[in-house]
XYZ file of C-alpha atoms in Angstrom:
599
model
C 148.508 38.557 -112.795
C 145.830 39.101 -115.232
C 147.168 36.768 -118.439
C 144.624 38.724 -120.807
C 146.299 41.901 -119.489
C 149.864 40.241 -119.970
C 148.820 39.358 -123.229
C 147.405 42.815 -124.510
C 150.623 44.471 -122.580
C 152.828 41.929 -124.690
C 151.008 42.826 -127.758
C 151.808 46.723 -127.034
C 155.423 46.082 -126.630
C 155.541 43.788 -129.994
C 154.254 46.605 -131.799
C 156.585 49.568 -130.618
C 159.104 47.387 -130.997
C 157.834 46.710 -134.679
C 157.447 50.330 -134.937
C 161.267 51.098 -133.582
C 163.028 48.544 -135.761
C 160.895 50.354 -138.828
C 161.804 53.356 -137.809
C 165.622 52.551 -137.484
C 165.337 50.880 -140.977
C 164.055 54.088 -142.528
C 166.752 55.793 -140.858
C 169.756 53.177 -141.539
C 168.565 53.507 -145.005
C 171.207 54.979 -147.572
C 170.021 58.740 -148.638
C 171.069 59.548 -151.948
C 174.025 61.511 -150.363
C 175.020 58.389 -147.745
C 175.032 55.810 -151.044
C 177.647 58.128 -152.092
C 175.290 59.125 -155.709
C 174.427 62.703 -156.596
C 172.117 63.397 -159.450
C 171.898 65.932 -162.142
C 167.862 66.845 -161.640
C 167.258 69.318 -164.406
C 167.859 70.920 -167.285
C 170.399 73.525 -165.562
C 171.312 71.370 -162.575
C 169.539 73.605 -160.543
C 166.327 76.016 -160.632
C 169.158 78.909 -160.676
C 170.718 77.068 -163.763
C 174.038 77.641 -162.760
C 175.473 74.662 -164.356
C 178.272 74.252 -161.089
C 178.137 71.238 -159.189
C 180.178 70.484 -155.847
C 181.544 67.559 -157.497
C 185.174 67.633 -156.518
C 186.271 63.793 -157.003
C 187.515 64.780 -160.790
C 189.505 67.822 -159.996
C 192.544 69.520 -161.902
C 195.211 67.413 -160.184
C 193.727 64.177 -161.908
C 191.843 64.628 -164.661
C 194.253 64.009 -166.994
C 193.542 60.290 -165.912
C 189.902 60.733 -167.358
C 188.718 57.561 -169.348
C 185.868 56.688 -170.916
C 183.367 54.912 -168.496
C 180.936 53.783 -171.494
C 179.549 55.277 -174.411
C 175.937 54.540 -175.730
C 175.038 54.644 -179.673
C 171.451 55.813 -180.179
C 170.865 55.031 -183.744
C 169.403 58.208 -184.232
C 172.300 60.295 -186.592
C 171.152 63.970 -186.169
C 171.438 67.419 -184.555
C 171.967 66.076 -181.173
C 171.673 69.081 -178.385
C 169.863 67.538 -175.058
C 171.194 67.665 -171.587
C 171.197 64.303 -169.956
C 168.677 64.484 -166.857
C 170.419 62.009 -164.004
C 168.059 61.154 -161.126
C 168.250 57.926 -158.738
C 170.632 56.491 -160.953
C 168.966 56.362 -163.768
C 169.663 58.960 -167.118
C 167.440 60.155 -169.515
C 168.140 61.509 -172.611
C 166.035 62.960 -175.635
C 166.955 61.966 -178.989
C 166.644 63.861 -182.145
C 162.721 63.634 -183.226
C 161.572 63.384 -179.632
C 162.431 59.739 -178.538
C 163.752 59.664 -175.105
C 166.224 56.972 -173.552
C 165.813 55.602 -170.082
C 169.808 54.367 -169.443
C 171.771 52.646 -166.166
C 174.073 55.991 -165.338
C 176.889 53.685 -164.208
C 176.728 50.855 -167.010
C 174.648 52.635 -169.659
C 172.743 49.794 -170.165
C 169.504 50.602 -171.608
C 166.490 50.581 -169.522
C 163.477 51.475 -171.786
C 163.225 53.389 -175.132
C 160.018 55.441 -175.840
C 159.950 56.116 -179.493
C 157.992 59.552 -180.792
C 155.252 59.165 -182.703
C 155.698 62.274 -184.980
C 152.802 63.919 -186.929
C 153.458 63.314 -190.643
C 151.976 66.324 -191.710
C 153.665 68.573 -189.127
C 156.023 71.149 -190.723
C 159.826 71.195 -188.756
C 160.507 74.867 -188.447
C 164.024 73.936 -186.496
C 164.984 70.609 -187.765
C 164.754 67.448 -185.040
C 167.039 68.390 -182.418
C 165.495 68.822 -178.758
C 167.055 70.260 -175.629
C 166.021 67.783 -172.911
C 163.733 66.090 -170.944
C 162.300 66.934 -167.224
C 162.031 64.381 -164.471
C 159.869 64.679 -161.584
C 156.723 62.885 -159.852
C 157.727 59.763 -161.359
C 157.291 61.002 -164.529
C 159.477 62.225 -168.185
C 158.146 65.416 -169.444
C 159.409 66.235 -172.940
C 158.113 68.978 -175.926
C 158.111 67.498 -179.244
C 158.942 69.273 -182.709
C 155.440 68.402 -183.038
C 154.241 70.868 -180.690
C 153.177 68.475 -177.721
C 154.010 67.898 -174.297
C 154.177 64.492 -173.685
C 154.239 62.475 -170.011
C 156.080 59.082 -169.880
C 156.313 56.820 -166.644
C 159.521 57.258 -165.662
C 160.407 53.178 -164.396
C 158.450 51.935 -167.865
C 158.607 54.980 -170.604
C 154.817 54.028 -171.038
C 152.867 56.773 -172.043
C 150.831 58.602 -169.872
C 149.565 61.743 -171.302
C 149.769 63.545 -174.563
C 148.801 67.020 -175.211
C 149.030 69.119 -178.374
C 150.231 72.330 -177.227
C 149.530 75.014 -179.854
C 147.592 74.723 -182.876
C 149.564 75.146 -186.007
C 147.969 78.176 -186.982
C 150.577 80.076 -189.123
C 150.923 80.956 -192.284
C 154.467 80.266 -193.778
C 157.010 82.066 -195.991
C 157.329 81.243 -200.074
C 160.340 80.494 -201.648
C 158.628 81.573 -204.750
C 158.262 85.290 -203.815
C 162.097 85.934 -203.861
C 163.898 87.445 -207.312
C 164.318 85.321 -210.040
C 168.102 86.765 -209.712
C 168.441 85.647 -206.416
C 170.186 82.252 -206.230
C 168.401 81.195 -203.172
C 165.154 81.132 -204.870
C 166.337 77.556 -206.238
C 168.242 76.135 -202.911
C 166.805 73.779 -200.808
C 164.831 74.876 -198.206
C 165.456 73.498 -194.189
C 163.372 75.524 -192.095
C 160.411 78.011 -191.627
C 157.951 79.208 -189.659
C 156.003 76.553 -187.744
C 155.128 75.831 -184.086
C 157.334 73.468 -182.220
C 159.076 72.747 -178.903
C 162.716 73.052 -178.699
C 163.815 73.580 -174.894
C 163.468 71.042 -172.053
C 160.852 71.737 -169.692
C 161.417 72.274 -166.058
C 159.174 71.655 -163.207
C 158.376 73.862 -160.432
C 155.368 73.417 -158.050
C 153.229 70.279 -159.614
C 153.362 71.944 -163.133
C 155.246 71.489 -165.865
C 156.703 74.604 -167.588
C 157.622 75.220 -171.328
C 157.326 77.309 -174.303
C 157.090 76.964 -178.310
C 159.583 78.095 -181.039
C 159.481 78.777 -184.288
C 156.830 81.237 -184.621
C 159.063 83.890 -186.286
C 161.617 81.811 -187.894
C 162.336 82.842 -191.649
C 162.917 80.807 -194.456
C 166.265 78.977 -193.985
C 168.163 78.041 -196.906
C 170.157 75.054 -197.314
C 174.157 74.959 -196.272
C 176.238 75.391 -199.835
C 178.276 72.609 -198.237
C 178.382 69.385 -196.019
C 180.834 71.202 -193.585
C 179.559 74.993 -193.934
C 176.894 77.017 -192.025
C 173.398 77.781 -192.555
C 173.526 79.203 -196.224
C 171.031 81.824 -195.557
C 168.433 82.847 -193.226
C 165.331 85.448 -194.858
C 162.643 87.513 -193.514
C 159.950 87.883 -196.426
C 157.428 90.986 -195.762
C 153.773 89.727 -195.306
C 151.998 88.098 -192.877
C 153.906 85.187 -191.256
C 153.702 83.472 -187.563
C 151.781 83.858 -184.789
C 152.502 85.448 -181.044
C 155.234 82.848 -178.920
C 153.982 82.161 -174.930
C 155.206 79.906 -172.301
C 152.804 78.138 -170.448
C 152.433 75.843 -167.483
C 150.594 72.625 -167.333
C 149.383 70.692 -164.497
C 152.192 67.295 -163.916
C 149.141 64.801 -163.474
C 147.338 65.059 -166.370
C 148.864 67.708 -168.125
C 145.484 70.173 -168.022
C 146.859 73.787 -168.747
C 147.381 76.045 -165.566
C 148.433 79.574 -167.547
C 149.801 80.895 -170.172
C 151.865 83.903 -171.301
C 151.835 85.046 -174.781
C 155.531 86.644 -175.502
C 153.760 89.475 -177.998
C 151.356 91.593 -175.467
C 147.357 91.552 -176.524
C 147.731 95.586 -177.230
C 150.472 98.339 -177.490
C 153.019 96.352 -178.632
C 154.788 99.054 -180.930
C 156.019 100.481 -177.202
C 157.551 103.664 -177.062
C 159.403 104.070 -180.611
C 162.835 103.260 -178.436
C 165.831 104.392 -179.912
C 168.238 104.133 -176.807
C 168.190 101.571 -173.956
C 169.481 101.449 -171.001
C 172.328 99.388 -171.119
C 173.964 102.824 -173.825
C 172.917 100.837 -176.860
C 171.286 103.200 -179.728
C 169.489 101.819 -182.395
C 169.016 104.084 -186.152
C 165.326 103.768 -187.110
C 162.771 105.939 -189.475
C 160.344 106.584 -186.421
C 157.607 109.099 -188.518
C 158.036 106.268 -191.159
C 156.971 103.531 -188.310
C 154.313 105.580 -186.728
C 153.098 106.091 -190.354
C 153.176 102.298 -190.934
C 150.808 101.741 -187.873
C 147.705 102.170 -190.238
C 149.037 100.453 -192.607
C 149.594 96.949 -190.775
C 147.350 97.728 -187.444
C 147.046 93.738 -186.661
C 150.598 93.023 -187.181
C 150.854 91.865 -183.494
C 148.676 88.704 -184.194
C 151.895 87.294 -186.585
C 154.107 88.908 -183.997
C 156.754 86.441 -183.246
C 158.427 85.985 -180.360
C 159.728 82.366 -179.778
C 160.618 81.159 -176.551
C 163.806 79.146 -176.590
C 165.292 78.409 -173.753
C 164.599 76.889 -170.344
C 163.113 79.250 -167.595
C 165.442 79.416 -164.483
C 163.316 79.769 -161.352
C 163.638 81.867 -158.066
C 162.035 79.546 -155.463
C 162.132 82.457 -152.790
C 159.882 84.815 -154.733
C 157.837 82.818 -156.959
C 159.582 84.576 -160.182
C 160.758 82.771 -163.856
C 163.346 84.155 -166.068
C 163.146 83.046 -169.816
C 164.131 85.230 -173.243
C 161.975 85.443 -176.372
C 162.663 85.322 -179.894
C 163.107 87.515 -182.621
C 159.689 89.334 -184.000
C 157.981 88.113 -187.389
C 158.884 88.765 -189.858
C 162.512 87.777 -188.697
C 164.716 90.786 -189.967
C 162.522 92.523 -191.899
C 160.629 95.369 -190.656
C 158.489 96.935 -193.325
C 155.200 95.477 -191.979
C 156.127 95.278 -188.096
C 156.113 99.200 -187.155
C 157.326 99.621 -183.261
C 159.565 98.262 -180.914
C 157.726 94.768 -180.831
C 157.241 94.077 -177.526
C 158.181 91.418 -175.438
C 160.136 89.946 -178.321
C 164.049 89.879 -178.031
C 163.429 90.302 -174.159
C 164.213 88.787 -170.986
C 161.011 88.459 -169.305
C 160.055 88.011 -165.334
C 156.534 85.697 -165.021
C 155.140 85.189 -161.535
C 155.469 80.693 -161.606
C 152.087 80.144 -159.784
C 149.793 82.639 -162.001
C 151.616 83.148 -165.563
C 151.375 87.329 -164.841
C 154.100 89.706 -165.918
C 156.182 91.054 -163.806
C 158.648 92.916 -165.848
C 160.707 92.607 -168.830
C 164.236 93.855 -170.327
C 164.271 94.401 -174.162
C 167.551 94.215 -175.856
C 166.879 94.902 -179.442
C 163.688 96.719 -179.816
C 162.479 96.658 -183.394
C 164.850 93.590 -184.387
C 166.532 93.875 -187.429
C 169.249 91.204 -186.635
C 168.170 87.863 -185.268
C 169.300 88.648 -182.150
C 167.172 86.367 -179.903
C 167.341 86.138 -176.106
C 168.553 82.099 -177.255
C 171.231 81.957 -174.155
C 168.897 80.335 -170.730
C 169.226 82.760 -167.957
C 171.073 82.476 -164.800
C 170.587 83.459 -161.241
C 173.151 84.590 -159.006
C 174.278 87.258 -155.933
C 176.127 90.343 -157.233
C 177.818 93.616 -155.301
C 176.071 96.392 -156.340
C 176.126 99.766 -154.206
C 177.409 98.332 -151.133
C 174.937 95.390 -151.107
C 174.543 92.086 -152.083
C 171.657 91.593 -154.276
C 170.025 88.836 -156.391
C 170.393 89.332 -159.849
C 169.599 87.392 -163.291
C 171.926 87.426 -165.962
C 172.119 86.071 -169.579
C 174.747 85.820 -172.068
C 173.266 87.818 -175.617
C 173.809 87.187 -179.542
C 174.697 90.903 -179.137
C 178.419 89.719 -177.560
C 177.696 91.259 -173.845
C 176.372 89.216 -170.800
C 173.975 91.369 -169.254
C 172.975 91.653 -165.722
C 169.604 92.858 -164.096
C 168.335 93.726 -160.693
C 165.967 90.075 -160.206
C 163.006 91.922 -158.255
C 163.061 94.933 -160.390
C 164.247 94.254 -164.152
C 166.554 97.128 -163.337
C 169.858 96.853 -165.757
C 172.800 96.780 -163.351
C 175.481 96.285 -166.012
C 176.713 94.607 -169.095
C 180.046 92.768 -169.592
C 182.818 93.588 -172.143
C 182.358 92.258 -175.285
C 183.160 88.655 -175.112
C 183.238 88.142 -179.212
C 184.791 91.264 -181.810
C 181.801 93.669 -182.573
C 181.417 95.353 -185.996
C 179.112 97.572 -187.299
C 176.853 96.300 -184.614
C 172.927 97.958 -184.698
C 173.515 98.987 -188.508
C 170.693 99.068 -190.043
C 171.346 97.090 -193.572
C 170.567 97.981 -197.253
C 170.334 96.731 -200.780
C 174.378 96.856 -200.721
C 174.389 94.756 -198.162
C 176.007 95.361 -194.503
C 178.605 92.955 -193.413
C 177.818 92.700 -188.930
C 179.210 90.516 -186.056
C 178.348 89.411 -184.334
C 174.898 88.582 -186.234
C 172.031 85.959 -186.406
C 174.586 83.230 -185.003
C 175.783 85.349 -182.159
C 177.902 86.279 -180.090
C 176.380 83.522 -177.594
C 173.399 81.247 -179.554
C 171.515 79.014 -177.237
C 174.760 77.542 -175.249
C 174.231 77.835 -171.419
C 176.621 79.272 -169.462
C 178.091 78.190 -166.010
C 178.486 80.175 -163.174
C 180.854 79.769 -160.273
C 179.843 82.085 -157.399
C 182.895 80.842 -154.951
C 185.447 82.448 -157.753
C 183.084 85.157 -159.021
C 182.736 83.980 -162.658
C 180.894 83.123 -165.858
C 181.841 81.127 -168.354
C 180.661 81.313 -171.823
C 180.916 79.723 -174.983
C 180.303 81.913 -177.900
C 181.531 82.205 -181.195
C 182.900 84.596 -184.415
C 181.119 84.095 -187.371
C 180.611 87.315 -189.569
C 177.153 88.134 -191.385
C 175.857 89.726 -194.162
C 172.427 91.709 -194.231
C 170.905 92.551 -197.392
C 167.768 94.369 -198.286
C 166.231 93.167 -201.183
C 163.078 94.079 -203.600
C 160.753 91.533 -205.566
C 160.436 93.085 -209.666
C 156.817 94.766 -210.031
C 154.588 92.064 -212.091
C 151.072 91.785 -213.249
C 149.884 95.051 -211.387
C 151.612 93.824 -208.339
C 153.892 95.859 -206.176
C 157.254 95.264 -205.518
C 157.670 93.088 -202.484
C 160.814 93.538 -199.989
C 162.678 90.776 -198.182
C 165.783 90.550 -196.148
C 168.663 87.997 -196.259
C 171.052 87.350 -193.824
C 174.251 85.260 -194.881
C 177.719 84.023 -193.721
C 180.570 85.774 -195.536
C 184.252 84.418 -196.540
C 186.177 85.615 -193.891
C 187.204 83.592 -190.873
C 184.928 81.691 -188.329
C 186.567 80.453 -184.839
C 184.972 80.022 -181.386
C 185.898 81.850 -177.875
C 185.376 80.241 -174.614
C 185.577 83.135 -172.069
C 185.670 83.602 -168.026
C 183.990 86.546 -167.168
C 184.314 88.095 -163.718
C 181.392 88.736 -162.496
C 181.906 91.795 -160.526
C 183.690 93.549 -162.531
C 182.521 92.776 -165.900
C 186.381 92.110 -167.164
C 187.438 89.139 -169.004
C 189.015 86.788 -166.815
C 190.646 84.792 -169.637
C 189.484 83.787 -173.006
C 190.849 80.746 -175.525
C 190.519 80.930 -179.197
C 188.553 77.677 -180.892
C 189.076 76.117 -184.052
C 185.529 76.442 -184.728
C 182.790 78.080 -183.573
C 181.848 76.940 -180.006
C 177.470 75.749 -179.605
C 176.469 73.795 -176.676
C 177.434 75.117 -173.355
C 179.364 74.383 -170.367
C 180.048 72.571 -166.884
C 181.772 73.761 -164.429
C 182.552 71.639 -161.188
C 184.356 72.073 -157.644
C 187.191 70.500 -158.882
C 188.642 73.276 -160.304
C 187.025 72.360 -163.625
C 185.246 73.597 -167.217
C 184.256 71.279 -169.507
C 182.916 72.111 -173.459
C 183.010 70.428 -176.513
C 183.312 71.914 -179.967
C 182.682 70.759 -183.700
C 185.129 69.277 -184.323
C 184.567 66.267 -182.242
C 187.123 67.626 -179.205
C 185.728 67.831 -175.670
C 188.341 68.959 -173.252
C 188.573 70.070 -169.650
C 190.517 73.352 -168.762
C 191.670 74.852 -165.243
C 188.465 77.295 -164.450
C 191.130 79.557 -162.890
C 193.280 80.271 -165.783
C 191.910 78.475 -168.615
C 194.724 76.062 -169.361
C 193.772 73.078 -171.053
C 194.188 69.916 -169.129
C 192.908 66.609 -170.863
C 190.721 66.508 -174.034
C 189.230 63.781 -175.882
C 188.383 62.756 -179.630
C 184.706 62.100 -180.607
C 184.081 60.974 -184.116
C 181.236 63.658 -184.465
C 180.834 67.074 -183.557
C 180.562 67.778 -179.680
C 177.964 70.680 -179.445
C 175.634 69.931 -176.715
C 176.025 70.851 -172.932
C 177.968 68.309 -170.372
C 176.914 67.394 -167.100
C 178.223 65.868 -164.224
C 176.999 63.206 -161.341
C 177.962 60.585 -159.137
C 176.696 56.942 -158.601
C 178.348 55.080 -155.823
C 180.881 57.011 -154.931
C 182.322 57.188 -158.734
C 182.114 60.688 -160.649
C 180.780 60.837 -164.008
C 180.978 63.574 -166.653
C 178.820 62.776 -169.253
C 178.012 64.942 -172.957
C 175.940 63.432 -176.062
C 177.892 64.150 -179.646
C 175.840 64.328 -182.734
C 176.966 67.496 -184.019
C 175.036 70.398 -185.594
C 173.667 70.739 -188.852
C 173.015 74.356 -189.165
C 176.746 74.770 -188.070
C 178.185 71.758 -190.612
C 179.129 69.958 -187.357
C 178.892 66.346 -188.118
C 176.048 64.152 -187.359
C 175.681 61.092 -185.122
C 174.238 59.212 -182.085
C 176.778 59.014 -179.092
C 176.258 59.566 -175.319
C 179.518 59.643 -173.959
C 181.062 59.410 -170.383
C 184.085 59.358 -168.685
C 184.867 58.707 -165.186
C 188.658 58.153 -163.192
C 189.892 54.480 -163.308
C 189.371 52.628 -159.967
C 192.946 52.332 -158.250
C-alpha cells in the first residue's frame, strides 16, 4: 500500500477522532442545570419579573430547618434596597453610593469590590440607596445617584465604560420660600429635585436599559425622629425639574441607542380627564386649568415624570412595561394646568426603537404622590373566555391593576389591598388627612406572582397622610406664593402582606405587620413567600394560606427584596438588611443567606 496514503488516511482518522473526543467533552460537560446550580439573572428573576422560581428544595415541610449559610458585612451603613444578581455562581450586589460587590454565592467570600467614584458636587435627590445591578456579556451594568451608567468587567470589577447619563439641568426648590410660621422652614433638608439613577437596569437585546429619578421630587424634610418617617414631603409652585425618559444604551461601549422622555414634546395637558377607566373620578377646577394654560405655556419642560422602577420585558412582541413618576411640581398644581401626561402612568415602549406604544394614566393631574413606584409584572389572565397576556402593577393608590399587554386596555383592578380614605380629595389650607398617600398603598416593593396557584403577592403598607395647602405672606411687591405639604399624622402605621387572586381580584389572605412593609417579595415552588420588614424580621409563610412558618432576627431593618438560587445542588435564599431611612428603619451593611443544613 501507498505509506504516504496510509499516512494522510491516519492523519484523517487522528483528527475526527480529536474532533469526537472534543465533541463528547463539550457534551459531558456540566450545564448549569446538570451541576445542579440555578442562577438568579436579573433584577426580577425573569424579563416577566415575576419574582417565582421553581426552586422546590426549601419547601414548607422543611423550612423551619432554615439556617444561616453566611452573612457578608459591607461596611457601607445605609439605605440598603438592591436585589442580589446570581449568575455562574458568582453574586453581585450594589451598595449604597453605587459600589458594587462581586461575592462566592456559596461561601460569600469576596471576589472583587469596585468602589464609586461619586461626583462631589452632585446633589442626592433620593439619598444613596440603589436597586441593583445587571449582568450580562461579561459585564456589571449599574446607574449611579450620580446620574451615570457605568460598565464593570464582570471576573475583575475593572472599569470599562462610564457615561454621564443626563445633564443636571434643573433648577431646585428653596427652603427659604416657605412661611416664616411654618416649622419646616428651619428642619433639615434630605432630598430635592436632582437627576439620578435609582432602579437596576436590565438588559434585553445587546442594550442596556434604564431610566433617571428625581426630576419631580419636592423638598423632603428631615424625620422629627431616629425611628419615624419622612417628616414632610413639599411641592413649592415655580419652575422646578426637568421631563424623566428611559433610555437604552448600546452593552459594548455604552453609545446611546434611544430614548423616551416620560413628559411628551407637545399636548401634554391631555384631555382635562376627570374620570378613568378603571371608575376612579378625580375633583378638579377645569376652566381654572384651561385658564392657567397661558399663564405657564412651557410648564412641560419642568414636567416631571421620574422613572423608578425596572422595565419588565415581553420577548415575544418586542414591548417594555415601566411606570413614571409624579409631575413637577410634586403635589402642587397651580403652575402645571392639565392632566400631565405620561406622568403617573404605566407606559408600553417598543425595546428595539424607544417608540410609544401606549400608556395607562392612573392619576391624571397628580395631586398626591402617587407614582407608578411598584415594577410591573407580566402574566396570562381569563378574560372573556380567553387567555390573554396581560401586565399588571401593584399602585400607591391601594389597587393592583391589570391591562390588556398589546392594547393598554384596563381589564380590571383588585380590591383594595390597604384601608382607603378620602382617597382623590383634593386638599386645602385646613389640611386633608388621605390613605393611602405619598407612601402608598404599595411604594416601590415588587410583587411576586405565582401563575400555577393564580396569585399575587404584595407587600404594602398603612401609613396615613396629611395634605395641606399653604400660601407664602405678600412682601416687597411680591405676590403671595403657594406650596403644598404632605405629612405623616399620629395615628397608627402597620404593614399588610396580601395574596391576591388573580382572577378574581379577591383577597386570598392578608397578615397584619408591625410596621409598614418596603422591599418586596419571593415566592418559590416550595410552597413559599418570603419578606422582610423593619424591624429586622424576615420570615417565610405558606403561599397557600399565609401561615407563618420560620422567621429570623436581623439586627437592622429588612426592607429590600429576597431572592433565591442554587449552587451545587444546595438552595439559597438570600436578602441584604440595611434598613430604610425615609421609613426610620435602621441602617446597616448585611447580605444575608440561609440555606438547609446538609444531613
Amino acid at each position: 500500500m501507498n505509506k504516504p496514503l496510509i499516512r494522510q488516511l491516519f492523519s484523517y482518522l487522528s483528527l475526527a477522532s480529536v474532533s469526537l473526543l472534543l465533541a463528547c467533552t463539550q457534551l459531558s460537560k456540566p450545564t448549569s442545570a446538570s451541576a445542579g446550580n440555578t442562577d438568579w439573572p436579573s433584577y426580577g428573576l425573569n424579563l416577566q419579573a415575576q419574582r417565582f422560581s421553581p426552586l422546590s428544595n426549601i419547601n414548607e415541610q422543611n423550612v423551619s430547618q432554615l439556617q444561616p449559610a453566611w452573612n457578608f458585612n459591607t461596611g457601607v451603613k445605609a439605605t440598603f434596597q438592591a436585589t442580589p444578581i446570581v449568575v455562574n455562581g458568582v453574586m453581585y450586589v450594589s451598595l449604597p453610593f453605587n459600589h458594587v460587590l462581586a461575592l462566592d454565592a456559596a461561601t460569600g467570600k469576596q471576589l472583587w469590590k469596585y468602589t464609586h467614584d461619586r461626583k462631589a458636587d452632585w446633589p442626592m435627590c433620593c439619598g444613596p440607596a440603589n436597586r441593583g445591578v445587571a449582568v450580562s456579556e461579561g459585564r456589571v451594568f449599574i446607574g449611579t445617584v450620580d446620574a451615570r451608567l457605568i460598565a464593570l468587567d464582570a471576573s475583575t470589577g475593572k472599569k470599562l465604560w462610564d457615561i454621564d447619563v443626563a445633564a443636571n439641568q434643573v433648577n431646585t426648590e428653596q427652603q427659604n420660600t416657605l412661611n416664616s410660621s411654618d416649622p419646616n422652614k428651619t428642619r433639615k433638608v434630605t432630598g430635592g429635585t436632582g437627576v439620578g439613577i435609582a432602579m437596576a437596569p436590565v438588559v434585553f437585546k445587546n442594550k442596556v436599559i434604564i431610566g433617571i429619578t428625581g426630576v419631580g421630587y419636592g423638598l423632603h424634610i428631615d424625620n422629627p425622629t431616629s425611628d419615624a418617617p419622612l417628616g414632610a414631603v413639599i411641592g413649592v409652585t415655580g419652575r422646578y425639574g426637568r421631563p424623566g425618559f428611559l433610555a437604552a444604551f448600546d452593552v459594548s461601549d455604552g453609545h446611546q441607542v434611544w430614548q423616551f422622555d416620560t413628559i411628551p414634546a407637545k399636548d401634554w395637558e391631555g384631555k382635562f380627564t376627570t374620570k378613568t377607566a378603571d371608575g376612579s373620578y378625580f375633583e378638579r377646577d377645569i376652566p381654572a386649568e384651561k385658564a392657567a394654560l397661558k399663564e405657564y405655556p412651557d410648564a412641560a419642560i419642568f414636567g416631571g415624570g421620574s422613572a423608578w422602577s425596572t422595565p419588565a420585558i415581553d420577548a415575544d412582541t418586542n414591548t417594555l412595561y415601566f411606570g413614571t413618576g409624579n409631575p413637577s411640581p410634586q403635589m402642587n398644581d397651580v403652575s402645571r394646568p392639565g392632566d400631565n401626561l405620561y406622568t403617573v402612568s404605566l407606559v408600553a415602549l417598543d425595546t428595539e426603537t424607544g417608540q410609544y406604544k401606549w400608556h395607562y394614566q392612573q392619576v391624571p393631574h397628580d395631586l398626591w404622590g402617587y407614582d407608578l413606584a411598584s415594577p410591573p409584572v407580566l402574566f396570562h389572565y381569563q378574560h372573556q373566555g380567553k387567555t390573554i397576556p396581560v401586565v399588571g402593577q401593584a399602585s400607591k393608590t391601594g389597587w393592583f391593576y391589570v391591562h390588556d399587554r398589546v392594547t393598554g386596555q384596563f381589564v380590571t383592578k383588585s380590591e383594595a389591598f390597604v384601608p382607603q380614605h378620602n382617597l382623590f380629595k383634593k386638599p386645602g389650607p385646613q389640611g386633608t388627612v388621605v390613605y393611602p398617600g405619598i407612601l402608598g398603598g404599595a411604594n416601590w416593593s415588587p410583587v411576586s406572582v405565582d401563575e400555577r396557584q393564580h396569585k399575587i403577592f404584595v407587600a404594602a403598607m398603612h401609613s396615613p397622610i396629611k395634605y395641606t395647602v399653604h400660601e407664602t405672606e405678600a412682601s416687597n411687591g411680591r405676590k403671595p406664593m403657594r406650596y403644598a405639604a404632605s405629612e405623616p399624622t399620629d395615628d397608627a402605621r402597620w404593614g399588610l402582606l396580601s395574596a391576591i387572586d388573580s382572577q378574581t381580584g379577591k383577597i386570598a389572605w392578608q397578615l397584619k405587620t408591625e410596621q409598614p412593609l418596603i422591599g418586596g417579595v419571593l415566592s418559590t415552588a416550595g410552597g413559599l413567600l418570603f419578606c422582610g420588614e423593619g424591624n429586622g424580621r424576615f420570615a417565610a409563610y405558606a403561599s397557600r394560606t399565609g401561615k407563618a412558618l420560620w422567621h429570623y432576627q436581623s439586627a437592622y431593618g429588612v426592607n429590600a427584596p429576597p431572592i433565591t438560587y442554587q449552587v451545587n445542588g444546595e438552595q439559597y435564599i438570600a436578602v441584604v438588611s440595611g434598613g430604610n431611612s425615609l421609613f426610620g428603619f435602621k441602617q446597616g451593611d448585611s447580605i444575608l443567606t440561609f440555606k438547609l443544613p446538609k444531613n
